[in-house]
Amino acid sequence: MSERRGYPSDLTDERWALIEPMITAWKAVHPSVSGHQGRYPMREIVNSILYQGRSGCPWSYLPGDLPPPGAVKYYFYAWRNDGTTEAIHELLRCQVRERAGRTEDPSLVVLDTQSLHAAAGVPATTTGRDAAKKVPGRKRGLAVDILGLVIAVIVTAACVHDNAIGTALLDKVATSASTVHKALVDQGFKKTVVAHGAAMGVEVDIVERNPDQTGFVPQPIRWRVEQTNGILMLHRRLVREYEHSTASSESRVYWAINDVMARRLTGTSTPAWRGA
């Protein structure tokens, strides 16, 4: 490809160096069907995924100086399906925690859900209506550690109760971080989640809000998951549900957090779309 202009979401050399060995190793065992190593540099493929996540554009609106949508789609779906995206996430998460002086895996997580409107074209079979929040679309469940780093993510129809999402999150947490022995949740989660956690050896603490407080009041420790939800909103593709499959929605979350963690590790930042 010829020299192109840069975008604020582009990887710096330092950020690319963090994930390049894993991407290169993946490519070495996944050559194209014709046997060659591919026409487009892997760094540009990742730049395209990050550009789309930050800008929120549809596939067909990717700029012409980036690899074509078909090529970017191929890698996005391949890495989503074989776990590469989550493997990159785990690599970066462990580095961020170690740099903060913590063990690779946490002992405490915070769970929360967020309901999002679904865009036109999202299959109705994967959406529903959150009766409490009156939001038609999907619901995103997050489990984060004390640093606000994502440990697990679940995306469902918005009509799914927080209990079901909470139990699914705890199952995923147990798989990715078996060291967790305590979870904090809000009052939207009920005794079902507490009982499920107890059976797994995880103490689930329902943090009740002070009835004398009005409006949004951050709760000790639990505010970390609210902060992470706010950070995700800086990635425009996550402001609304655009993905046809919930697996793609979850993958978008991992790519957004991968971007955040790589920037933390290299001390770089990018302008937020809200300030544009």
XYZ file of N, CA and C in Angstrom:
828
model
N 0.837 -1.195 0.000
C 0.000 0.000 0.000
C 0.875 1.249 0.000
N 0.416 2.294 -0.673
C 1.167 3.547 -0.717
C 1.059 4.254 0.636
N 1.939 5.242 0.822
C 1.932 6.017 2.065
C 0.568 6.669 2.249
N 0.032 6.612 3.437
C -1.274 7.204 3.692
C -1.161 8.189 4.844
N -2.175 9.028 4.968
C -2.212 9.949 6.098
C -2.580 9.183 7.362
N -2.118 9.666 8.485
C -2.399 8.973 9.732
C -3.733 9.388 10.327
N -4.284 8.525 11.182
C -5.511 8.820 11.932
C -5.188 8.791 13.421
N -5.937 9.546 14.230
C -5.656 9.567 15.675
C -5.701 8.188 16.332
N -6.461 7.268 15.747
C -6.590 5.925 16.321
C -5.460 4.988 15.923
N -4.585 5.409 15.001
C -3.511 4.535 14.529
C -2.593 4.095 15.663
N -2.094 2.883 15.554
C -1.103 2.387 16.497
C 0.205 3.148 16.360
N 0.795 3.511 17.480
C 2.167 4.019 17.461
C 3.105 2.818 17.370
N 4.364 3.063 17.097
C 5.324 1.961 17.045
C 5.360 1.215 18.376
N 5.277 1.977 19.468
C 5.341 1.358 20.802
C 4.120 0.483 21.075
N 2.945 0.946 20.701
C 1.732 0.159 20.924
C 1.705 -1.072 20.034
N 2.141 -0.934 18.791
C 2.196 -2.074 17.891
C 3.178 -3.125 18.415
N 4.290 -2.690 19.004
C 5.288 -3.627 19.516
C 4.721 -4.521 20.614
N 3.691 -4.043 21.332
C 3.099 -4.833 22.403
C 2.358 -6.062 21.883
N 1.714 -5.936 20.721
C 0.881 -7.030 20.222
C 1.424 -7.670 18.951
N 2.434 -7.049 18.339
C 2.952 -7.551 17.057
C 3.416 -8.998 17.116
N 4.136 -9.439 18.183
C 4.568 -10.850 18.198
C 3.405 -11.832 18.131
N 2.313 -11.539 18.832
C 1.170 -12.448 18.825
C 0.482 -12.459 17.459
N 0.332 -11.274 16.856
C -0.294 -11.192 15.530
C 0.567 -11.870 14.482
N 1.871 -11.655 14.541
C 2.790 -12.265 13.575
C 2.782 -13.785 13.708
N 2.769 -14.277 14.940
C 2.728 -15.726 15.158
C 1.434 -16.309 14.607
N 0.315 -15.590 14.820
C -0.971 -16.062 14.288
C -0.916 -16.138 12.765
N -0.393 -15.094 12.142
C -0.351 -15.043 10.681
C 0.534 -16.135 10.107
N 1.589 -16.484 10.826
C 2.518 -17.500 10.330
C 1.843 -18.857 10.168
N 0.853 -19.124 10.996
C 0.160 -20.419 10.896
C -1.197 -20.285 10.213
N -1.515 -19.077 9.723
C -2.767 -18.873 8.997
C -2.497 -18.128 7.688
N -1.726 -18.719 6.786
C -1.497 -18.058 5.497
C -2.778 -18.030 4.682
N -2.791 -17.227 3.640
C -3.977 -17.149 2.790
C -4.181 -18.474 2.068
N -5.355 -18.632 1.477
C -5.682 -19.899 0.818
C -4.723 -20.217 -0.316
N -4.103 -19.194 -0.888
C -3.158 -19.427 -1.982
C -1.749 -19.687 -1.472
N -1.562 -19.603 -0.151
C -0.270 -19.927 0.418
C 0.621 -18.747 0.752
N 0.294 -17.531 0.238
C 1.156 -16.383 0.537
C 0.729 -15.744 1.856
N 1.498 -14.791 2.322
C 1.284 -14.216 3.643
C 0.278 -13.071 3.674
N -0.353 -12.793 2.572
C -1.379 -11.764 2.556
C -0.885 -10.465 1.940
N -1.817 -9.699 1.411
C -1.488 -8.472 0.696
C -1.376 -7.272 1.625
N -2.066 -7.324 2.750
C -2.159 -6.141 3.611
C -1.391 -6.356 4.912
N -0.607 -5.369 5.314
C 0.141 -5.487 6.573
C -0.803 -5.673 7.752
N -0.425 -6.541 8.674
C -1.265 -6.806 9.834
C -1.463 -5.548 10.684
N -0.471 -4.700 10.737
C -0.613 -3.464 11.509
C -1.738 -2.603 10.948
N -1.889 -2.588 9.620
C -2.951 -1.807 9.001
C -4.328 -2.438 9.228
N -4.353 -3.750 9.331
C -5.619 -4.413 9.658
C -6.070 -3.994 11.056
N -5.150 -4.023 12.016
C -5.485 -3.616 13.384
C -5.852 -2.136 13.413
N -5.131 -1.296 12.669
C -5.472 0.126 12.593
C -6.900 0.327 12.099
N -7.317 -0.494 11.157
C -8.672 -0.380 10.606
C -9.721 -0.749 11.649
N -9.462 -1.803 12.426
C -10.398 -2.207 13.473
C -10.499 -1.109 14.533
N -9.364 -0.521 14.909
C -9.361 0.544 15.908
C -10.040 1.801 15.368
N -9.830 2.099 14.091
C -10.474 3.262 13.476
C -11.991 3.096 13.519
N -12.455 1.921 13.164
C -13.902 1.690 13.154
C -14.475 1.755 14.558
N -13.733 1.214 15.536
C -14.202 1.265 16.907
C -14.313 2.693 17.422
N -13.333 3.519 17.103
C -13.335 4.904 17.561
C -14.344 5.769 16.811
N -14.439 5.588 15.508
C -15.295 6.458 14.694
C -16.730 5.973 14.629
N -16.940 4.648 14.776
C -18.282 4.082 14.704
C -18.803 3.875 13.302
N -17.961 4.005 12.288
C -18.437 3.917 10.910
C -18.799 2.489 10.516
N -19.716 2.317 9.552
C -20.013 0.987 9.020
C -18.796 0.441 8.255
N -18.824 -0.861 7.985
C -17.723 -1.472 7.244
C -17.459 -0.745 5.925
N -18.518 -0.476 5.199
C -18.354 0.101 3.858
C -17.839 1.537 3.884
N -17.817 2.164 5.073
C -17.359 3.542 5.185
C -15.914 3.649 5.669
N -15.218 2.518 5.760
C -13.801 2.592 6.097
C -13.075 3.406 5.025
N -12.181 4.307 5.409
C -11.482 5.140 4.424
C -10.756 4.305 3.376
N -10.679 4.844 2.186
C -10.071 4.124 1.079
C -8.586 3.890 1.217
N -7.916 4.621 2.113
C -6.480 4.399 2.285
C -6.171 3.359 3.352
N -7.216 2.743 3.923
C -7.051 1.590 4.797
C -7.348 0.328 3.978
N -6.992 -0.852 4.471
C -7.331 -2.078 3.740
C -8.834 -2.152 3.482
N -9.245 -2.822 2.418
C -10.669 -2.888 2.080
C -11.484 -3.604 3.149
N -12.779 -3.265 3.251
C -13.640 -3.859 4.284
C -13.602 -5.379 4.316
N -13.561 -6.013 3.138
C -13.563 -7.480 3.106
C -12.377 -8.075 3.837
N -11.211 -7.459 3.668
C -10.009 -7.967 4.323
C -10.076 -7.740 5.827
N -10.544 -6.558 6.240
C -10.629 -6.241 7.667
C -11.652 -7.150 8.345
N -12.789 -7.363 7.671
C -13.810 -8.261 8.208
C -13.246 -9.654 8.438
N -12.485 -10.143 7.478
C -11.943 -11.495 7.584
C -11.155 -11.660 8.879
N -10.267 -10.721 9.151
C -9.426 -10.839 10.344
C -10.219 -10.559 11.622
N -11.123 -9.591 11.573
C -11.931 -9.311 12.760
C -12.708 -10.550 13.185
N -13.347 -11.213 12.224
C -14.145 -12.399 12.543
C -13.260 -13.593 12.907
N -12.137 -13.745 12.201
C -11.238 -14.867 12.497
C -10.685 -14.747 13.910
N -10.236 -13.548 14.282
C -9.681 -13.341 15.625
C -10.765 -13.420 16.695
N -11.976 -13.017 16.349
C -13.095 -13.158 17.270
C -13.393 -14.625 17.532
N -13.428 -15.415 16.466
C -13.861 -16.805 16.562
C -12.830 -17.728 17.206
N -11.539 -17.452 16.992
C -10.530 -18.375 17.531
C -9.916 -17.903 18.853
N -10.437 -16.789 19.395
C -9.973 -16.340 20.702
C -8.752 -15.446 20.694
N -8.266 -15.074 19.513
C -7.073 -14.235 19.445
C -7.301 -12.868 20.081
N -8.468 -12.275 19.837
C -8.764 -10.958 20.415
C -8.695 -11.009 21.934
N -9.278 -12.043 22.533
C -9.247 -12.172 23.988
C -7.840 -12.502 24.484
N -7.069 -13.236 23.677
C -5.692 -13.554 24.068
C -4.842 -12.284 24.127
N -5.039 -11.386 23.165
C -4.345 -10.094 23.184
C -4.756 -9.325 24.426
N -6.063 -9.362 24.717
C -6.584 -8.673 25.895
C -5.927 -9.190 27.175
N -5.822 -10.506 27.312
C -5.222 -11.086 28.511
C -3.748 -10.706 28.633
N -3.049 -10.700 27.517
C -1.634 -10.314 27.513
C -1.462 -8.896 28.045
N -2.254 -7.969 27.537
C -2.146 -6.568 27.945
C -2.641 -6.368 29.377
N -3.723 -7.047 29.732
C -4.283 -6.897 31.084
C -3.260 -7.294 32.146
N -2.585 -8.414 31.923
C -1.588 -8.867 32.891
C -0.445 -7.857 33.014
N -0.053 -7.251 31.887
C 1.029 -6.268 31.928
C 0.611 -5.010 32.683
N -0.630 -4.561 32.468
C -1.109 -3.366 33.168
C -1.170 -3.629 34.666
N -1.665 -4.794 35.063
C -1.757 -5.115 36.486
C -0.370 -5.229 37.112
N 0.560 -5.864 36.420
C 1.912 -6.004 36.954
C 2.579 -4.636 37.108
N 2.362 -3.755 36.146
C 2.946 -2.418 36.236
C 2.362 -1.655 37.421
N 1.114 -1.953 37.774
C 0.474 -1.299 38.920
C 0.854 -1.966 40.242
N 1.744 -2.953 40.177
C 2.195 -3.623 41.389
C 1.242 -4.673 41.900
N 0.406 -5.211 41.018
C -0.568 -6.221 41.426
C -0.277 -7.550 40.743
N -0.878 -8.601 41.272
C -0.727 -9.915 40.662
C -1.439 -9.928 39.307
N -1.107 -10.909 38.489
C -1.695 -10.969 37.145
C -3.216 -11.056 37.186
N -3.760 -11.836 38.116
C -5.205 -12.015 38.208
C -5.728 -11.424 39.513
N -6.937 -10.866 39.491
C -7.485 -10.195 40.669
C -8.128 -11.163 41.655
N -8.399 -10.661 42.855
C -9.149 -11.434 43.849
C -10.571 -10.904 43.983
N -10.818 -9.693 43.435
C -12.143 -9.064 43.535
C -12.549 -8.511 42.179
N -13.838 -8.668 41.867
C -14.379 -8.082 40.644
C -15.655 -7.315 40.975
N -16.014 -6.417 40.084
C -17.253 -5.651 40.200
C -18.096 -5.948 38.968
N -19.354 -6.292 39.167
C -20.253 -6.613 38.059
C -21.267 -5.494 37.851
N -21.635 -5.281 36.597
C -22.670 -4.296 36.286
C -23.220 -4.578 34.899
N -24.403 -4.049 34.622
C -24.996 -4.170 33.293
C -25.355 -2.796 32.763
N -25.427 -2.699 31.464
C -25.773 -1.447 30.791
C -26.653 -1.780 29.591
N -27.810 -1.147 29.492
C -28.712 -1.389 28.361
C -28.445 -0.369 27.266
N -28.421 -0.855 26.016
C -28.099 -0.017 24.869
C -29.166 -0.165 23.795
N -29.506 0.941 23.153
C -30.425 0.898 22.026
C -29.766 0.163 20.855
N -30.557 -0.607 20.144
C -30.053 -1.318 18.973
C -30.319 -0.508 17.717
N -29.352 -0.505 16.810
C -29.491 0.209 15.549
C -30.386 -0.581 14.602
N -30.876 0.094 13.569
C -31.669 -0.570 12.541
C -30.816 -1.643 11.872
N -31.403 -2.791 11.645
C -30.681 -3.872 10.999
C -30.172 -4.921 11.961
N -30.134 -4.609 13.259
C -29.732 -5.614 14.245
C -30.871 -6.627 14.370
N -30.577 -7.925 14.241
C -31.655 -8.932 14.244
C -32.535 -8.846 15.483
N -33.844 -8.830 15.261
C -34.796 -8.746 16.370
C -34.687 -9.937 17.305
N -34.220 -11.074 16.776
C -34.099 -12.278 17.602
C -33.009 -12.148 18.661
N -32.126 -11.160 18.518
C -31.040 -10.973 19.488
C -31.258 -9.745 20.368
N -32.433 -9.144 20.267
C -32.717 -7.940 21.056
C -33.978 -8.153 21.897
N -34.222 -7.223 22.785
C -35.410 -7.265 23.629
C -35.590 -5.912 24.285
N -36.464 -5.826 25.252
C -36.732 -4.555 25.913
C -36.449 -4.665 27.407
N -35.592 -3.775 27.884
C -35.328 -3.688 29.311
C -36.523 -2.981 29.950
N -37.350 -3.733 30.649
C -38.586 -3.172 31.201
C -38.301 -2.093 32.241
N -37.251 -2.270 33.026
C -36.950 -1.307 34.091
C -36.434 0.011 33.526
N -35.535 -0.078 32.555
C -34.927 1.130 31.996
C -35.625 1.609 30.723
N -36.600 0.796 30.271
C -37.381 1.136 29.075
C -36.482 1.356 27.853
N -35.518 0.455 27.700
C -34.589 0.536 26.580
C -34.772 -0.685 25.693
N -35.124 -0.495 24.410
C -35.202 -1.619 23.488
C -33.837 -1.858 22.847
N -33.323 -3.062 22.949
C -32.016 -3.325 22.352
C -31.313 -4.477 23.018
N -30.088 -4.239 23.451
C -29.279 -5.277 24.083
C -28.751 -4.798 25.428
N -28.259 -5.751 26.196
C -27.698 -5.441 27.508
C -26.260 -5.964 27.556
N -25.356 -5.103 28.010
C -23.940 -5.459 28.125
C -23.584 -5.658 29.596
N -23.086 -6.825 29.929
C -22.653 -7.092 31.292
C -21.142 -7.103 31.374
N -20.598 -6.411 32.380
C -19.147 -6.339 32.553
C -18.754 -6.838 33.934
N -17.610 -7.490 33.994
C -16.926 -7.782 35.250
C -15.562 -7.120 35.144
N -15.262 -6.211 36.053
C -13.980 -5.508 36.012
C -13.254 -5.684 37.340
N -11.927 -5.470 37.314
C -11.141 -5.558 38.537
C -11.045 -4.195 39.207
N -10.234 -4.074 40.232
C -10.127 -2.850 41.000
C -9.519 -1.710 40.195
N -8.834 -2.044 39.083
C -8.255 -1.029 38.207
C -9.213 -0.626 37.091
N -10.375 -1.282 37.041
C -11.331 -1.006 35.975
C -11.064 -1.794 34.713
N -10.148 -2.753 34.762
C -9.845 -3.578 33.595
C -10.895 -4.674 33.442
N -11.292 -4.934 32.215
C -12.335 -5.926 31.953
C -11.797 -7.339 32.192
N -12.516 -8.099 32.989
C -12.194 -9.506 33.221
C -13.113 -10.388 32.379
N -14.366 -9.961 32.212
C -15.321 -10.725 31.405
C -16.383 -9.779 30.872
N -16.936 -10.135 29.725
C -18.022 -9.356 29.123
C -19.060 -10.314 28.553
N -20.329 -9.959 28.715
C -21.452 -10.731 28.181
C -22.399 -9.750 27.503
N -22.868 -10.068 26.306
C -23.871 -9.246 25.629
C -25.089 -10.114 25.339
N -26.261 -9.635 25.748
C -27.504 -10.382 25.573
C -28.600 -9.429 25.088
N -29.768 -9.984 24.855
C -30.942 -9.146 24.617
C -31.230 -8.351 25.888
N -31.749 -7.131 25.740
C -31.976 -6.260 26.894
C -33.020 -6.810 27.861
N -33.847 -7.728 27.404
C -34.892 -8.287 28.267
C -34.361 -9.336 29.240
N -33.119 -9.767 29.061
C -32.544 -10.778 29.950
C -32.304 -10.158 31.319
N -32.716 -10.849 32.371
C -32.592 -10.319 33.727
C -31.129 -10.271 34.165
N -30.819 -9.317 35.026
C -29.455 -9.180 35.530
C -28.972 -10.456 36.225
N -29.900 -11.223 36.816
C -29.506 -12.473 37.460
C -28.838 -13.421 36.472
N -29.446 -13.572 35.296
C -28.902 -14.474 34.282
C -27.542 -13.978 33.791
N -27.430 -12.663 33.603
C -26.158 -12.096 33.160
C -25.104 -12.241 34.253
N -25.515 -12.006 35.508
C -24.575 -12.123 36.617
C -24.000 -13.518 36.756
N -24.847 -14.528 36.644
C -24.352 -15.903 36.760
C -23.431 -16.252 35.583
N -23.776 -15.778 34.383
C -22.922 -16.032 33.217
C -21.573 -15.326 33.364
N -21.591 -14.111 33.909
C -20.344 -13.385 34.129
C -19.459 -14.117 35.138
N -20.065 -14.596 36.222
C -19.285 -15.319 37.222
C -18.650 -16.574 36.626
N -19.383 -17.239 35.739
C -18.826 -18.430 35.075
C -17.616 -18.050 34.218
N -17.721 -16.938 33.497
C -16.603 -16.499 32.656
C -15.432 -16.030 33.504
N -15.738 -15.362 34.597
C -14.675 -14.915 35.508
C -13.910 -16.121 36.043
N -14.628 -17.166 36.426
C -13.987 -18.362 36.968
C -13.042 -18.991 35.954
N -13.372 -18.862 34.671
C -12.531 -19.422 33.614
C -11.276 -18.596 33.388
N -11.428 -17.261 33.379
C -10.291 -16.390 33.053
C -9.495 -15.934 34.261
N -10.092 -15.965 35.469
C -9.392 -15.519 36.674
C -9.900 -16.318 37.866
N -9.350 -17.506 38.034
C -9.819 -18.406 39.097
C -9.458 -17.902 40.497
N -8.644 -16.842 40.568
C -8.225 -16.285 41.858
C -9.309 -15.432 42.512
N -10.353 -15.086 41.763
C -11.407 -14.219 42.289
C -12.197 -14.940 43.379
N -12.327 -14.294 44.526
C -13.125 -14.881 45.606
C -14.179 -13.912 46.142
N -14.278 -12.703 45.551
C -15.317 -11.776 45.968
C -15.790 -10.953 44.779
N -17.102 -10.678 44.736
C -17.686 -9.862 43.673
C -18.657 -8.868 44.290
N -18.619 -7.642 43.793
C -19.544 -6.601 44.240
C -20.564 -6.345 43.138
N -21.838 -6.263 43.504
C -22.902 -6.022 42.532
C -23.851 -4.977 43.103
N -24.691 -4.388 42.243
C -25.685 -3.448 42.744
C -26.995 -4.167 43.026
N -28.015 -3.393 43.369
C -29.283 -3.994 43.787
C -30.092 -4.589 42.649
N -29.631 -4.403 41.408
C -30.305 -5.037 40.283
C -30.083 -6.540 40.258
N -29.016 -6.986 40.906
C -28.726 -8.411 41.012
C -29.378 -8.944 42.295
N -29.873 -10.170 42.233
C -30.624 -10.721 43.358
C -29.908 -11.936 43.956
N -30.637 -12.638 44.833
C -30.052 -13.745 45.587
C -29.593 -14.887 44.699
N -30.159 -14.975 43.497
C -29.737 -16.036 42.577
C -28.248 -15.932 42.286
N -27.773 -14.714 42.053
C -26.352 -14.493 41.772
C -25.518 -14.782 43.022
N -26.026 -14.386 44.185
C -25.323 -14.642 45.437
C -25.148 -16.147 45.643
N -26.220 -16.896 45.406
C -26.173 -18.350 45.592
C -25.244 -18.995 44.577
N -25.276 -18.517 43.333
C -24.410 -19.075 42.295
C -22.951 -18.830 42.642
N -22.662 -17.621 43.134
C -21.302 -17.318 43.532
C -20.833 -18.186 44.688
N -21.708 -18.363 45.664
C -21.354 -19.177 46.828
C -20.997 -20.604 46.427
N -21.733 -21.140 45.453
C -21.463 -22.498 44.983
C -20.108 -22.591 44.291
N -19.612 -21.445 43.805
C -18.313 -21.402 43.119
C -17.187 -20.970 44.049
N -17.532 -20.658 45.290
C -16.514 -20.171 46.205
C -16.253 -18.687 46.083
N -17.220 -17.947 45.504
C -17.102 -16.500 45.339
C -18.169 -15.826 46.195
N -17.743 -14.959 47.099
C -18.685 -14.209 47.934
C -19.221 -13.028 47.142
N -20.515 -13.011 46.885
C -21.149 -11.925 46.138
C -21.819 -10.981 47.132
N -21.385 -9.743 47.123
C -21.883 -8.733 48.054
C -22.760 -7.736 47.300
N -24.043 -7.682 47.630
C -24.946 -6.715 47.011
C -24.793 -5.380 47.738
N -24.266 -4.394 47.029
C -24.020 -3.079 47.620
C -25.305 -2.268 47.530
N -25.929 -2.017 48.655
C -27.191 -1.284 48.680
C -26.942 0.220 48.733
N -27.748 0.928 48.006
C -27.625 2.375 47.947
C -28.253 3.026 49.177
N -27.627 4.091 49.655
C -28.162 4.855 50.782
C -29.473 5.513 50.343
N -30.594 5.196 50.984
C -31.884 5.757 50.548
C -31.959 7.279 50.671
N -31.069 7.863 51.441
C -31.065 9.316 51.603
C -30.361 10.029 50.452
N -29.660 9.265 49.620
C -28.938 9.864 48.499
C -29.839 9.980 47.286
N -29.704 11.067 46.549
C -30.470 11.273 45.317
C -29.516 11.479 44.154
N -29.984 11.146 42.949
C -29.138 11.296 41.777
C -28.050 10.243 41.750
N -27.103 10.435 40.836
C -26.008 9.472 40.709
C -24.939 9.758 41.754
N -24.705 8.791 42.613
C -23.683 8.912 43.652
C -22.747 7.705 43.536
N -21.475 7.909 43.166
C -20.543 6.787 43.048
C -20.409 6.032 44.367
N -20.468 4.711 44.289
C -20.313 3.869 45.470
C -18.857 3.413 45.585
N -18.327 3.308 46.804
C -16.940 2.873 46.977
C -16.642 1.587 46.205
N -15.554 1.578 45.486
C -15.059 0.453 44.681
C -15.960 0.186 43.473
N -17.287 0.154 43.674
C -18.185 -0.135 42.562
C -18.092 0.915 41.463
N -17.600 2.109 41.800
C -17.516 3.154 40.783
C -16.554 2.777 39.658
N -15.692 1.799 39.907
C -14.739 1.404 38.874
C -15.439 0.884 37.615
N -16.506 0.121 37.802
C -17.210 -0.402 36.632
C -17.949 0.712 35.906
N -18.442 1.721 36.654
C -19.075 2.874 36.018
C -18.041 3.648 35.193
N -16.845 3.756 35.731
C -15.773 4.431 34.997
C -15.459 3.692 33.696
N -15.404 2.363 33.766
C -15.117 1.581 32.565
C -16.215 1.747 31.528
N -17.475 1.744 31.964
C -18.577 1.990 31.029
C -18.432 3.349 30.360
N -17.998 4.350 31.127
C -17.788 5.678 30.554
C -16.671 5.687 29.536
N -15.598 4.952 29.810
C -14.476 4.868 28.869
C -14.921 4.202 27.571
N -15.741 3.172 27.690
C -16.229 2.491 26.487
C -17.038 3.433 25.602
N -17.722 4.392 26.201
C -18.516 5.342 25.424
C -17.653 6.277 24.580
N -16.349 6.316 24.847
C -15.441 7.101 24.003
C -15.161 6.384 22.684
N -15.556 5.114 22.613
C -15.434 4.341 21.378
C -16.819 4.295 20.731
N -16.997 5.065 19.700
C -18.327 5.363 19.174
C -19.090 4.131 18.710
N -18.367 3.099 18.317
C -19.025 1.873 17.857
C -19.787 1.199 19.001
N -19.442 1.553 20.251
C -20.060 0.925 21.414
C -21.167 1.762 22.031
N -21.411 2.947 21.503
C -22.445 3.818 22.058
C -23.832 3.249 21.790
N -23.968 2.556 20.671
C -25.224 1.904 20.282
C -24.883 0.503 19.801
N -25.834 -0.400 19.827
C -25.594 -1.760 19.356
C -25.746 -1.834 17.844
N -24.607 -2.004 17.160
C -24.609 -2.083 15.704
C -24.368 -3.496 15.178
N -23.822 -4.362 16.008
C -23.376 -5.669 15.530
C -24.540 -6.640 15.332
N -24.452 -7.451 14.299
C -25.493 -8.451 14.052
C -25.433 -9.564 15.085
N -24.237 -9.934 15.533
C -24.112 -11.011 16.511
C -23.605 -10.457 17.839
N -24.043 -11.067 18.927
C -23.577 -10.637 20.247
C -22.094 -10.953 20.423
N -21.599 -11.981 19.730
C -20.170 -12.309 19.803
C -19.335 -11.156 19.261
N -19.804 -10.513 18.194
C -19.086 -9.368 17.644
C -19.135 -8.188 18.605
N -20.274 -8.016 19.290
C -20.392 -6.945 20.276
C -19.377 -7.131 21.398
N -19.236 -8.363 21.865
C -18.268 -8.643 22.916
C -16.847 -8.401 22.410
N -16.578 -8.795 21.171
C -15.249 -8.588 20.600
C -14.918 -7.105 20.496
N -15.904 -6.280 20.177
C -15.690 -4.826 20.102
C -15.269 -4.258 21.467
N -15.851 -4.791 22.524
C -15.478 -4.343 23.864
C -14.015 -4.680 24.134
N -13.619 -5.898 23.785
C -12.229 -6.289 24.013
C -11.265 -5.421 23.207
N -11.612 -5.098 21.962
C -10.729 -4.250 21.161
C -10.636 -2.852 21.759
N -11.747 -2.337 22.268
C -11.724 -1.007 22.880
C -10.822 -0.998 24.109
N -10.961 -2.011 24.957
C -10.140 -2.078 26.160
C -8.686 -2.394 25.812
N -8.468 -3.192 24.757
C -7.091 -3.420 24.297
C -6.423 -2.100 23.945
N -7.166 -1.247 23.264
C -6.646 0.070 22.881
C -6.326 0.898 24.125
N -7.237 0.889 25.089
C -7.036 1.652 26.328
C -5.800 1.146 27.072
N -5.664 -0.164 27.197
C -4.532 -0.719 27.944
C -3.209 -0.467 27.239
N -3.189 -0.585 25.909
C -1.953 -0.320 25.171
C -1.520 1.127 25.349
N -2.485 2.033 25.408
C -2.168 3.444 25.625
C -1.652 3.674 27.051
N -2.235 2.989 28.000
C -1.743 3.115 29.382
C -0.300 2.643 29.477
N 0.003 1.534 28.822
C 1.337 0.959 28.907
C 2.387 1.819 28.207
N 1.968 2.608 27.220
C 2.920 3.425 26.469
C 2.798 4.916 26.760
N 1.859 5.284 27.640
C 1.717 6.688 28.013
C 1.226 7.581 26.895
N 0.341 7.052 26.025
C -0.206 7.839 24.920
C -1.707 7.986 25.078
N -2.279 8.941 24.371
C -3.725 9.163 24.418
C -4.192 9.581 23.031
N -5.511 9.635 22.862
C -6.086 10.046 21.582
C -7.279 10.959 21.842
N -7.551 11.916 20.965
C -8.703 12.795 21.173
C -10.010 12.018 21.199
N -10.919 12.387 22.088
C -12.219 11.724 22.157
C -13.160 12.326 21.115
N -14.068 11.493 20.571
C -14.990 11.982 19.546
C -15.920 13.037 20.102
N -16.168 13.015 21.414
C -17.070 13.993 22.003
C -16.515 15.413 21.874
N -15.203 15.534 21.775
C -14.605 16.862 21.671
C -14.407 17.320 20.249
N -14.828 16.479 19.290
C -14.633 16.832 17.879
C -15.613 17.920 17.441
